[in-house]
Amino acid sequence: MARIKVDLHDVFNSSGGIESALRQAFEDAADTRIKEIEIIPGKGSGQLKRKVERFLQRPEIKAQIHYVKTDFKNHGRMFVYLS
């Protein structure tokens, strides 16, 4: 199964860069009909993960999501499954 992978380590200092990377991932998934996006905010202090979770709660994004799963072996990685 194909998935889109978004590693946010490179853009963690740029709030606009984070949102841009996430939006691009959702657009790419819609264009290619891929149903799984892997987001890697990292383990760190959790601030980046909270930004990602707030992004996923937006109404226009939430409407596209079937469910979100955090990797039980690595809590610094999330899987978003699209409907």
Coordinates of N, CA, C and O in Angstrom, one line a residue:
M1 N 0.8 -1.2 0.0 CA 0.0 0.0 0.0 C 0.9 1.2 0.0 O 1.8 1.4 0.8
A2 N 0.6 2.1 -0.9 CA 1.4 3.4 -1.0 C 1.0 4.4 0.1 O -0.2 4.4 0.5
R3 N 1.9 5.1 0.5 CA 1.6 6.2 1.5 C 2.5 7.4 1.2 O 3.5 7.3 0.7
I4 N 2.0 8.5 1.7 CA 2.7 9.8 1.6 C 3.4 10.0 2.9 O 2.7 9.9 4.0
K5 N 4.7 10.3 2.9 CA 5.4 10.5 4.1 C 5.8 12.0 4.2 O 6.4 12.6 3.3
V6 N 5.5 12.6 5.4 CA 5.8 14.0 5.7 C 6.7 14.0 6.9 O 6.2 13.8 8.0
D7 N 8.0 14.4 6.8 CA 8.9 14.5 7.9 C 9.0 16.0 8.2 O 9.5 16.8 7.4
L8 N 8.6 16.4 9.4 CA 8.5 17.8 9.8 C 9.8 18.2 10.5 O 9.8 19.4 10.9
H9 N 10.8 17.4 10.6 CA 12.0 17.8 11.2 C 12.7 19.0 10.5 O 13.3 19.8 11.1
D10 N 12.6 19.0 9.2 CA 13.2 20.1 8.4 C 12.6 21.5 8.6 O 13.2 22.5 8.4
V11 N 11.3 21.5 8.9 CA 10.6 22.8 8.9 C 10.0 23.1 10.3 O 9.1 23.9 10.4
F12 N 10.6 22.5 11.4 CA 10.0 22.7 12.7 C 10.0 24.1 13.2 O 9.2 24.5 14.0
N13 N 10.9 25.0 12.7 CA 10.9 26.3 13.2 C 10.0 27.3 12.4 O 9.8 28.4 12.8
S14 N 9.4 26.8 11.3 CA 8.6 27.7 10.5 C 7.1 27.2 10.6 O 6.8 26.2 10.1
S15 N 6.3 28.0 11.3 CA 4.9 27.6 11.4 C 4.2 27.6 10.0 O 3.4 26.7 9.8
G16 N 4.5 28.5 9.2 CA 4.0 28.5 7.8 C 4.5 27.3 7.0 O 3.7 26.7 6.2
G17 N 5.7 26.9 7.2 CA 6.3 25.7 6.5 C 5.6 24.4 7.0 O 5.4 23.5 6.1
I18 N 5.3 24.3 8.2 CA 4.6 23.1 8.7 C 3.2 23.0 8.1 O 2.9 22.0 7.5
E19 N 2.5 24.1 8.1 CA 1.1 24.1 7.5 C 1.2 23.8 6.0 O 0.4 23.1 5.4
S20 N 2.2 24.4 5.3 CA 2.4 24.2 3.9 C 2.7 22.8 3.6 O 2.1 22.2 2.6
A21 N 3.6 22.2 4.4 CA 3.9 20.8 4.1 C 2.8 19.8 4.3 O 2.5 18.9 3.5
L22 N 2.0 20.1 5.4 CA 0.8 19.3 5.6 C -0.3 19.4 4.6 O -0.9 18.5 4.1
R23 N -0.5 20.7 4.2 CA -1.5 20.9 3.1 C -1.1 20.3 1.8 O -1.9 19.7 1.1
Q24 N 0.2 20.4 1.5 CA 0.7 19.7 0.2 C 0.5 18.2 0.3 O 0.2 17.6 -0.7
A25 N 0.7 17.6 1.5 CA 0.6 16.2 1.6 C -0.9 15.8 1.4 O -1.2 14.8 0.7
F26 N -1.8 16.6 1.9 CA -3.3 16.3 1.7 C -3.7 16.5 0.2 O -4.4 15.7 -0.3
E27 N -3.1 17.5 -0.4 CA -3.4 17.7 -1.8 C -2.8 16.6 -2.7 O -3.5 16.1 -3.6
D28 N -1.6 16.2 -2.4 CA -1.0 15.1 -3.1 C -1.8 13.8 -3.0 O -2.0 13.0 -3.9
A29 N -2.3 13.5 -1.7 CA -3.0 12.3 -1.5 C -4.4 12.4 -2.3 O -4.8 11.3 -2.8
A30 N -5.0 13.5 -2.3 CA -6.2 13.6 -3.1 C -6.0 13.4 -4.6 O -6.8 12.8 -5.2
D31 N -4.9 14.0 -5.1 CA -4.6 13.9 -6.5 C -4.3 12.5 -6.9 O -4.6 12.1 -8.0
T32 N -3.6 11.8 -6.1 CA -3.1 10.4 -6.4 C -4.0 9.3 -5.8 O -3.7 8.2 -6.0
R33 N -5.0 9.7 -5.1 CA -5.9 8.8 -4.4 C -5.2 7.8 -3.5 O -5.6 6.7 -3.3
I34 N -4.2 8.4 -2.8 CA -3.6 7.6 -1.7 C -4.3 7.8 -0.5 O -4.7 8.9 -0.1
K35 N -4.6 6.8 0.3 CA -5.4 6.8 1.5 C -4.7 6.9 2.8 O -5.3 6.9 3.8
E36 N -3.4 6.9 2.8 CA -2.6 7.0 4.0 C -1.5 8.0 4.0 O -0.7 8.1 3.0
I37 N -1.4 8.8 5.0 CA -0.3 9.8 5.1 C 0.4 9.5 6.4 O -0.2 9.4 7.5
E38 N 1.7 9.4 6.3 CA 2.5 9.2 7.5 C 3.1 10.6 7.9 O 3.8 11.2 7.1
I39 N 2.9 11.1 9.1 CA 3.4 12.3 9.5 C 4.4 12.1 10.7 O 4.0 11.4 11.6
I40 N 5.6 12.6 10.5 CA 6.6 12.4 11.6 C 6.9 13.8 12.2 O 7.8 14.5 11.7
P41 N 6.3 14.1 13.3 CA 6.6 15.3 14.1 C 7.8 15.1 15.0 O 8.4 16.1 15.5
G42 N 8.2 13.9 15.3 CA 9.3 13.6 16.2 C 8.8 13.5 17.6 O 7.7 13.8 18.0
K43 N 9.7 13.0 18.5 CA 9.4 12.8 19.9 C 9.5 14.0 20.7 O 8.6 14.4 21.3
G44 N 10.6 14.7 20.7 CA 10.8 16.0 21.3 C 9.9 16.4 22.5 O 9.5 15.5 23.2
S45 N 9.6 17.6 22.6 CA 8.8 18.1 23.7 C 7.3 18.0 23.4 O 6.5 18.2 24.3
G46 N 6.9 17.7 22.2 CA 5.5 17.5 21.9 C 4.8 18.7 21.3 O 3.7 18.7 20.9
Q47 N 5.5 19.9 21.2 CA 4.9 21.1 20.6 C 4.6 20.9 19.1 O 3.5 21.3 18.7
L48 N 5.4 20.3 18.4 CA 5.2 20.1 17.0 C 4.0 19.1 16.7 O 3.2 19.3 15.9
K49 N 3.9 18.1 17.6 CA 2.8 17.1 17.5 C 1.5 17.8 17.8 O 0.5 17.6 17.1
R50 N 1.5 18.7 18.7 CA 0.3 19.5 19.1 C -0.1 20.4 17.9 O -1.3 20.5 17.6
K51 N 0.9 21.0 17.2 CA 0.5 21.8 16.0 C -0.1 20.9 15.0 O -1.1 21.3 14.3
V52 N 0.4 19.7 14.8 CA -0.1 18.8 13.8 C -1.6 18.4 14.2 O -2.5 18.4 13.3
E53 N -1.8 18.1 15.4 CA -3.1 17.7 15.9 C -4.1 18.9 15.7 O -5.3 18.6 15.4
R54 N -3.7 20.1 16.0 CA -4.6 21.2 15.8 C -4.9 21.4 14.3 O -6.0 21.7 13.9
F55 N -3.9 21.2 13.4 CA -4.1 21.2 12.0 C -5.2 20.2 11.6 O -6.1 20.5 10.8
L56 N -5.1 19.0 12.1 CA -6.0 17.9 11.7 C -7.4 18.1 12.3 O -8.3 17.5 11.7
Q57 N -7.6 19.0 13.2 CA -8.9 19.3 13.8 C -9.6 20.4 13.0 O -10.8 20.6 13.3
R58 N -9.0 21.0 12.0 CA -9.7 22.0 11.2 C -10.8 21.3 10.4 O -10.7 20.2 9.9
P59 N -11.9 22.0 10.3 CA -13.1 21.4 9.7 C -12.9 20.9 8.3 O -13.3 19.8 7.9
E60 N -12.1 21.7 7.4 CA -11.9 21.3 6.1 C -11.0 20.1 6.0 O -11.1 19.3 5.0
I61 N -10.1 19.9 6.9 CA -9.2 18.8 7.0 C -9.9 17.6 7.6 O -9.8 16.4 7.1
K62 N -10.6 17.8 8.7 CA -11.2 16.8 9.5 C -12.3 16.0 8.6 O -12.5 14.8 8.8
A63 N -12.9 16.7 7.7 CA -13.8 16.1 6.8 C -13.2 15.0 5.9 O -13.9 14.1 5.4
Q64 N -11.9 15.1 5.6 CA -11.2 14.2 4.7 C -10.7 13.0 5.5 O -10.3 12.0 4.9
I65 N -10.6 13.0 6.8 CA -10.0 12.0 7.6 C -11.0 10.9 8.0 O -12.0 11.2 8.5
H66 N -10.5 9.7 7.9 CA -11.3 8.6 8.4 C -10.9 8.3 9.8 O -11.8 8.3 10.7
Y67 N -9.6 8.1 10.1 CA -9.1 8.1 11.5 C -7.6 8.3 11.5 O -6.9 8.3 10.5
V68 N -7.1 8.6 12.7 CA -5.7 8.9 13.0 C -5.2 7.9 14.0 O -5.9 7.7 15.0
K69 N -4.0 7.4 13.7 CA -3.4 6.4 14.6 C -2.0 6.8 14.9 O -1.2 7.2 14.0
T70 N -1.6 6.8 16.2 CA -0.2 7.0 16.6 C 0.5 5.7 16.7 O -0.1 4.7 17.2
D71 N 1.7 5.6 16.1 CA 2.4 4.4 16.1 C 2.7 4.0 17.6 O 3.3 4.8 18.3
F72 N 2.3 2.8 18.0 CA 2.5 2.4 19.4 C 4.0 2.0 19.7 O 4.4 2.1 20.8
K73 N 4.8 1.8 18.7 CA 6.2 1.6 18.9 C 7.0 2.9 18.9 O 8.1 2.9 19.5
N74 N 6.5 3.9 18.2 CA 7.3 5.1 18.1 C 6.2 6.3 18.2 O 5.6 6.6 17.2
H75 N 6.1 6.9 19.3 CA 5.1 7.9 19.5 C 5.4 9.2 18.8 O 4.6 10.1 18.8
G76 N 6.5 9.3 18.1 CA 6.8 10.4 17.3 C 6.4 10.3 15.8 O 6.8 11.0 15.0
R77 N 5.5 9.4 15.6 CA 5.0 9.1 14.2 C 3.5 8.9 14.3 O 3.0 8.2 15.1
M78 N 2.8 9.5 13.3 CA 1.3 9.4 13.2 C 0.9 8.9 11.8 O 1.6 9.3 10.9
F79 N -0.1 8.2 11.8 CA -0.7 7.7 10.5 C -2.1 8.3 10.4 O -2.9 8.2 11.3
V80 N -2.3 9.0 9.3 CA -3.7 9.6 9.0 C -4.3 8.8 7.8 O -3.6 8.7 6.8
Y81 N -5.4 8.2 8.1 CA -6.1 7.4 7.0 C -7.3 8.3 6.5 O -8.1 8.8 7.3
L82 N -7.3 8.4 5.2 CA -8.3 9.3 4.6 C -9.5 8.5 4.1 O -9.4 7.3 3.8
S83 N -10.7 9.1 4.1 CA -11.9 8.5 3.7 C -12.1 8.6 2.2 O -11.4 9.2 1.5

